PDB file of C-alpha atoms in Angstrom:
ATOM      1  CA  MET A   1      32.241  10.007   1.483  1.00 46.00           C
ATOM      2  CA  PRO A   2      34.487   9.104  -1.647  1.00 50.00           C
ATOM      3  CA  SER A   3      35.048  11.959  -4.140  1.00 57.00           C
ATOM      4  CA  ILE A   4      34.435  12.038  -7.860  1.00 61.00           C
ATOM      5  CA  ALA A   5      38.058  10.699  -8.311  1.00 60.00           C
ATOM      6  CA  ALA A   6      36.914   7.535  -6.503  1.00 63.00           C
ATOM      7  CA  TYR A   7      34.642   6.252  -9.091  1.00 72.00           C
ATOM      8  CA  ASP A   8      35.924   4.476 -12.457  1.00 86.00           C
ATOM      9  CA  LEU A   9      34.603   7.399 -14.646  1.00 93.00           C
ATOM     10  CA  SER A  10      35.826   8.886 -18.071  1.00 93.00           C
ATOM     11  CA  GLU A  11      37.271  12.364 -18.124  1.00 93.00           C
ATOM     12  CA  GLN A  12      34.217  13.109 -20.395  1.00 94.00           C
ATOM     13  CA  GLN A  13      31.921  11.628 -17.647  1.00 94.00           C
ATOM     14  CA  ARG A  14      33.773  13.544 -14.733  1.00 94.00           C
ATOM     15  CA  THR A  15      33.046  16.743 -16.769  1.00 94.00           C
ATOM     16  CA  LEU A  16      29.369  15.869 -17.203  1.00 94.00           C
ATOM     17  CA  VAL A  17      29.174  15.445 -13.478  1.00 94.00           C
ATOM     18  CA  ARG A  18      30.748  18.203 -12.759  1.00 93.00           C
ATOM     19  CA  LEU A  19      28.517  20.487 -14.760  1.00 95.00           C
ATOM     20  CA  ILE A  20      25.359  19.127 -13.930  1.00 93.00           C
ATOM     21  CA  VAL A  21      25.909  19.385 -10.050  1.00 91.00           C
ATOM     22  CA  ASN A  22      28.430  22.193  -9.470  1.00 89.00           C
ATOM     23  CA  GLU A  23      27.685  24.509 -12.241  1.00 92.00           C
ATOM     24  CA  GLY A  24      23.769  23.610 -12.232  1.00 91.00           C
ATOM     25  CA  LYS A  25      23.359  23.040 -16.067  1.00 93.00           C
ATOM     26  CA  ARG A  26      20.828  21.174 -17.460  1.00 93.00           C
ATOM     27  CA  PRO A  27      21.503  17.603 -18.356  1.00 93.00           C
ATOM     28  CA  GLU A  28      21.138  18.266 -22.226  1.00 93.00           C
ATOM     29  CA  GLU A  29      23.259  21.404 -22.058  1.00 94.00           C
ATOM     30  CA  ALA A  30      25.928  19.479 -19.807  1.00 94.00           C
ATOM     31  CA  ALA A  31      25.983  16.782 -22.171  1.00 93.00           C
ATOM     32  CA  GLU A  32      26.990  19.483 -25.247  1.00 93.00           C
ATOM     33  CA  LEU A  33      29.551  21.113 -23.306  1.00 95.00           C
ATOM     34  CA  ALA A  34      31.106  17.773 -22.342  1.00 95.00           C
ATOM     35  CA  GLY A  35      31.052  16.468 -25.683  1.00 94.00           C
ATOM     36  CA  TYR A  36      28.163  13.910 -25.882  1.00 92.00           C
ATOM     37  CA  HIS A  37      25.106  13.936 -28.142  1.00 89.00           C
ATOM     38  CA  PRO A  38      22.094  15.537 -26.174  1.00 83.00           C
ATOM     39  CA  LYS A  39      19.865  12.776 -26.481  1.00 85.00           C
ATOM     40  CA  SER A  40      22.417  10.167 -24.843  1.00 88.00           C
ATOM     41  CA  VAL A  41      22.844  11.912 -21.922  1.00 91.00           C
ATOM     42  CA  TYR A  42      19.779  10.226 -19.541  1.00 90.00           C
ATOM     43  CA  LYS A  43      21.544   6.829 -20.901  1.00 92.00           C
ATOM     44  CA  THR A  44      24.818   8.059 -19.604  1.00 92.00           C
ATOM     45  CA  MET A  45      23.419   9.375 -16.136  1.00 92.00           C
ATOM     46  CA  ARG A  46      22.126   5.847 -15.400  1.00 91.00           C
ATOM     47  CA  LEU A  47      25.237   4.169 -15.759  1.00 92.00           C
ATOM     48  CA  PRO A  48      25.980   2.771 -12.457  1.00 92.00           C
ATOM     49  CA  ALA A  49      29.174   4.925 -11.793  1.00 92.00           C
ATOM     50  CA  VAL A  50      27.721   8.239 -13.308  1.00 93.00           C
ATOM     51  CA  ALA A  51      24.823   8.123 -11.132  1.00 92.00           C
ATOM     52  CA  ALA A  52      26.905   7.304  -7.701  1.00 92.00           C
ATOM     53  CA  ALA A  53      28.896  10.088  -8.838  1.00 93.00           C
ATOM     54  CA  ILE A  54      26.197  12.440  -9.284  1.00 92.00           C
ATOM     55  CA  SER A  55      24.271  11.440  -5.891  1.00 92.00           C
ATOM     56  CA  GLU A  56      27.678  11.724  -4.022  1.00 91.00           C
ATOM     57  CA  SER A  57      28.534  15.064  -5.642  1.00 90.00           C
ATOM     58  CA  ILE A  58      25.055  16.436  -4.549  1.00 90.00           C
ATOM     59  CA  GLN A  59      25.429  15.018  -1.349  1.00 90.00           C
ATOM     60  CA  LEU A  60      29.012  16.620  -0.712  1.00 89.00           C
ATOM     61  CA  ASP A  61      27.484  20.100  -2.199  1.00 87.00           C
ATOM     62  CA  LEU A  62      24.536  19.787   0.366  1.00 88.00           C
ATOM     63  CA  ALA A  63      27.338  19.285   3.188  1.00 88.00           C
ATOM     64  CA  VAL A  64      30.134  21.488   2.322  1.00 89.00           C
ATOM     65  CA  VAL A  65      27.667  24.370   0.584  1.00 88.00           C
ATOM     66  CA  GLY A  66      24.158  23.934   0.868  1.00 88.00           C
ATOM     67  CA  ALA A  67      23.568  23.327   4.738  1.00 88.00           C
ATOM     68  CA  PRO A  68      25.972  26.016   5.968  1.00 91.00           C
ATOM     69  CA  LEU A  69      24.297  28.333   3.370  1.00 91.00           C
ATOM     70  CA  ALA A  70      20.529  27.335   4.526  1.00 90.00           C
ATOM     71  CA  TYR A  71      21.848  27.570   8.317  1.00 90.00           C
ATOM     72  CA  ARG A  72      23.086  31.065   7.594  1.00 93.00           C
ATOM     73  CA  VAL A  73      19.859  32.176   6.062  1.00 93.00           C
ATOM     74  CA  ALA A  74      17.355  30.663   8.685  1.00 92.00           C
ATOM     75  CA  LYS A  75      19.593  32.319  11.179  1.00 92.00           C
ATOM     76  CA  SER A  76      19.317  35.985   9.558  1.00 94.00           C
ATOM     77  CA  LEU A  77      15.730  35.709   9.280  1.00 94.00           C
ATOM     78  CA  LEU A  78      15.392  34.570  12.971  1.00 93.00           C
ATOM     79  CA  GLN A  79      17.456  37.708  13.763  1.00 94.00           C
ATOM     80  CA  ASP A  80      15.441  39.810  11.348  1.00 94.00           C
ATOM     81  CA  ALA A  81      12.876  41.630  13.480  1.00 93.00           C
ATOM     82  CA  SER A  82      10.959  42.784  10.420  1.00 95.00           C
ATOM     83  CA  VAL A  83      10.103  39.094   9.795  1.00 92.00           C
ATOM     84  CA  SER A  84       6.863  38.202  11.084  1.00 93.00           C
ATOM     85  CA  ALA A  85       6.737  36.207  14.206  1.00 92.00           C
ATOM     86  CA  ARG A  86       4.838  33.634  13.149  1.00 92.00           C
ATOM     87  CA  VAL A  87       7.479  32.996  10.306  1.00 92.00           C
ATOM     88  CA  ARG A  88      10.385  33.206  13.184  1.00 92.00           C
ATOM     89  CA  ALA A  89       8.631  31.024  15.395  1.00 91.00           C
ATOM     90  CA  ASP A  90       7.712  28.156  12.811  1.00 90.00           C
ATOM     91  CA  LEU A  91      11.391  28.539  11.557  1.00 91.00           C
ATOM     92  CA  SER A  92      12.904  28.538  15.231  1.00 89.00           C
ATOM     93  CA  ILE A  93      10.787  25.076  15.568  1.00 88.00           C
ATOM     94  CA  LYS A  94      12.114  23.526  12.359  1.00 88.00           C
ATOM     95  CA  VAL A  95      15.887  24.569  13.243  1.00 87.00           C
ATOM     96  CA  LEU A  96      15.587  22.970  16.667  1.00 87.00           C
ATOM     97  CA  ASP A  97      13.868  20.113  15.182  1.00 84.00           C
ATOM     98  CA  ARG A  98      16.655  19.394  12.891  1.00 83.00           C
ATOM     99  CA  ALA A  99      19.303  19.926  15.537  1.00 81.00           C
ATOM    100  CA  GLY A 100      17.769  17.173  17.431  1.00 80.00           C
ATOM    101  CA  HIS A 101      16.603  19.726  20.427  1.00 80.00           C
ATOM    102  CA  ILE A 102      12.484  19.518  20.150  1.00 73.00           C
ATOM    103  CA  ALA A 103      11.274  17.258  23.436  1.00 67.00           C
ATOM    104  CA  PRO A 104       9.008  14.224  21.917  1.00 64.00           C
ATOM    105  CA  THR A 105       5.406  15.044  22.302  1.00 64.00           C
ATOM    106  CA  ARG A 106       3.264  12.524  24.294  1.00 61.00           C
ATOM    107  CA  LYS A 107       2.288  10.748  21.341  1.00 59.00           C
ATOM    108  CA  ASP A 108       6.183  10.263  20.214  1.00 53.00           C
ATOM    109  CA  SER A 109       7.018   8.813  23.626  1.00 51.00           C
ATOM    110  CA  SER A 110       4.054   6.294  23.687  1.00 51.00           C
ATOM    111  CA  SER A 111       5.007   4.873  20.380  1.00 51.00           C
ATOM    112  CA  GLN A 112       8.687   4.493  21.355  1.00 59.00           C
ATOM    113  CA  GLN A 113       7.148   1.763  23.999  1.00 71.00           C
ATOM    114  CA  LYS A 114       7.686  -1.780  22.803  1.00 80.00           C
ATOM    115  CA  ALA A 115       7.387  -3.316  19.141  1.00 84.00           C
ATOM    116  CA  LEU A 116       4.479  -5.180  18.832  1.00 81.00           C
ATOM    117  CA  SER A 117       5.913  -8.280  18.215  1.00 83.00           C
ATOM    118  CA  GLU A 118       7.498  -7.917  21.738  1.00 85.00           C
ATOM    119  CA  MET A 119       4.036  -7.212  23.629  1.00 86.00           C
ATOM    120  CA  SER A 120       2.145  -9.814  25.846  1.00 87.00           C
ATOM    121  CA  ARG A 121      -1.344 -10.675  24.959  1.00 89.00           C
ATOM    122  CA  ASP A 122      -2.583  -8.298  27.778  1.00 88.00           C
ATOM    123  CA  GLU A 123      -0.047  -5.507  26.301  1.00 87.00           C
ATOM    124  CA  LEU A 124      -1.703  -5.873  22.885  1.00 86.00           C
ATOM    125  CA  ALA A 125      -5.445  -6.150  24.122  1.00 87.00           C
ATOM    126  CA  ALA A 126      -4.566  -2.856  26.115  1.00 87.00           C
ATOM    127  CA  PHE A 127      -2.764  -1.046  23.144  1.00 85.00           C
ATOM    128  CA  ILE A 128      -5.819  -1.922  20.672  1.00 86.00           C
ATOM    129  CA  GLU A 129      -8.286  -0.628  23.586  1.00 86.00           C
ATOM    130  CA  ARG A 130      -6.301   2.680  23.905  1.00 86.00           C
ATOM    131  CA  ASN A 131      -6.033   2.883  19.882  1.00 86.00           C
ATOM    132  CA  GLN A 132      -9.600   1.761  19.033  1.00 88.00           C
ATOM    133  CA  ALA A 133     -10.931   5.033  17.717  1.00 86.00           C
ATOM    134  CA  GLU A 134      -7.761   5.210  15.063  1.00 86.00           C
ATOM    135  CA  ILE A 135      -8.098   1.456  13.822  1.00 83.00           C
ATOM    136  CA  ASP A 136     -11.708   2.243  13.485  1.00 85.00           C
ATOM    137  CA  LYS A 137     -10.778   5.232  11.171  1.00 86.00           C
ATOM    138  CA  VAL A 138      -8.630   3.448   9.175  1.00 84.00           C
ATOM    139  CA  GLU A 139     -10.467   0.735   8.528  1.00 84.00           C
ATOM    140  CA  GLY A 140     -13.390   3.112   7.610  1.00 83.00           C
ATOM    141  CA  GLU A 141     -10.796   4.834   4.948  1.00 83.00           C
ATOM    142  CA  LEU A 142      -9.911   1.112   3.338  1.00 82.00           C
ATOM    143  CA  ALA A 143     -13.656   0.033   3.289  1.00 82.00           C
ATOM    144  CA  SER A 144     -14.709   3.155   1.543  1.00 81.00           C
ATOM    145  CA  ARG A 145     -11.769   2.762  -1.093  1.00 79.00           C
ATOM    146  CA  ALA A 146     -13.055  -0.978  -1.435  1.00 75.00           C
ATOM    147  CA  LYS A 147     -14.373  -1.778  -4.835  1.00 73.00           C
ATOM    148  CA  ASP A 148     -17.203  -4.291  -5.135  1.00 69.00           C
ATOM    149  CA  ILE A 149     -16.071  -7.157  -7.208  1.00 69.00           C
ATOM    150  CA  SER A 150     -19.144  -9.646  -6.558  1.00 68.00           C
ATOM    151  CA  TYR A 151     -20.940  -8.566  -9.895  1.00 64.00           C
ATOM    152  CA  LEU A 152     -18.673  -9.510 -12.837  1.00 58.00           C
ATOM    153  CA  GLY A 153     -21.587  -8.719 -15.548  1.00 54.00           C
TER     154      GLY A 153
END
């Protein structure tokens, strides 16, 4: 992941990115502190190099600060007996899921079969038959949203 220095930014733009991402300043406040007119900050933030630097800085901050902090918070809540069992159970599932340790459900494993484009005619017919109720439900929802345009009065 490139550092902010890898982008072709002026010192003023680097300061703006640092104030917004690292110090959590509002864009208008960061603009004033970096020497920009507050109303020009959004135009500056849309410049490709500045936008990329902001995005990369946020990703780096999440990887270095946010994720470890979130993990420590989750871990402390999981170990805290005063937190409700329901909250700890929900948090446990989420932590395990994000770490890739949750076994796929039956629905997940069936969706990992063949792609529709790779199915034979018989496999497609069986797929449609197995999923007809869901197909009917979706078609019904779509039909209920349709607007009648036959009358142009």
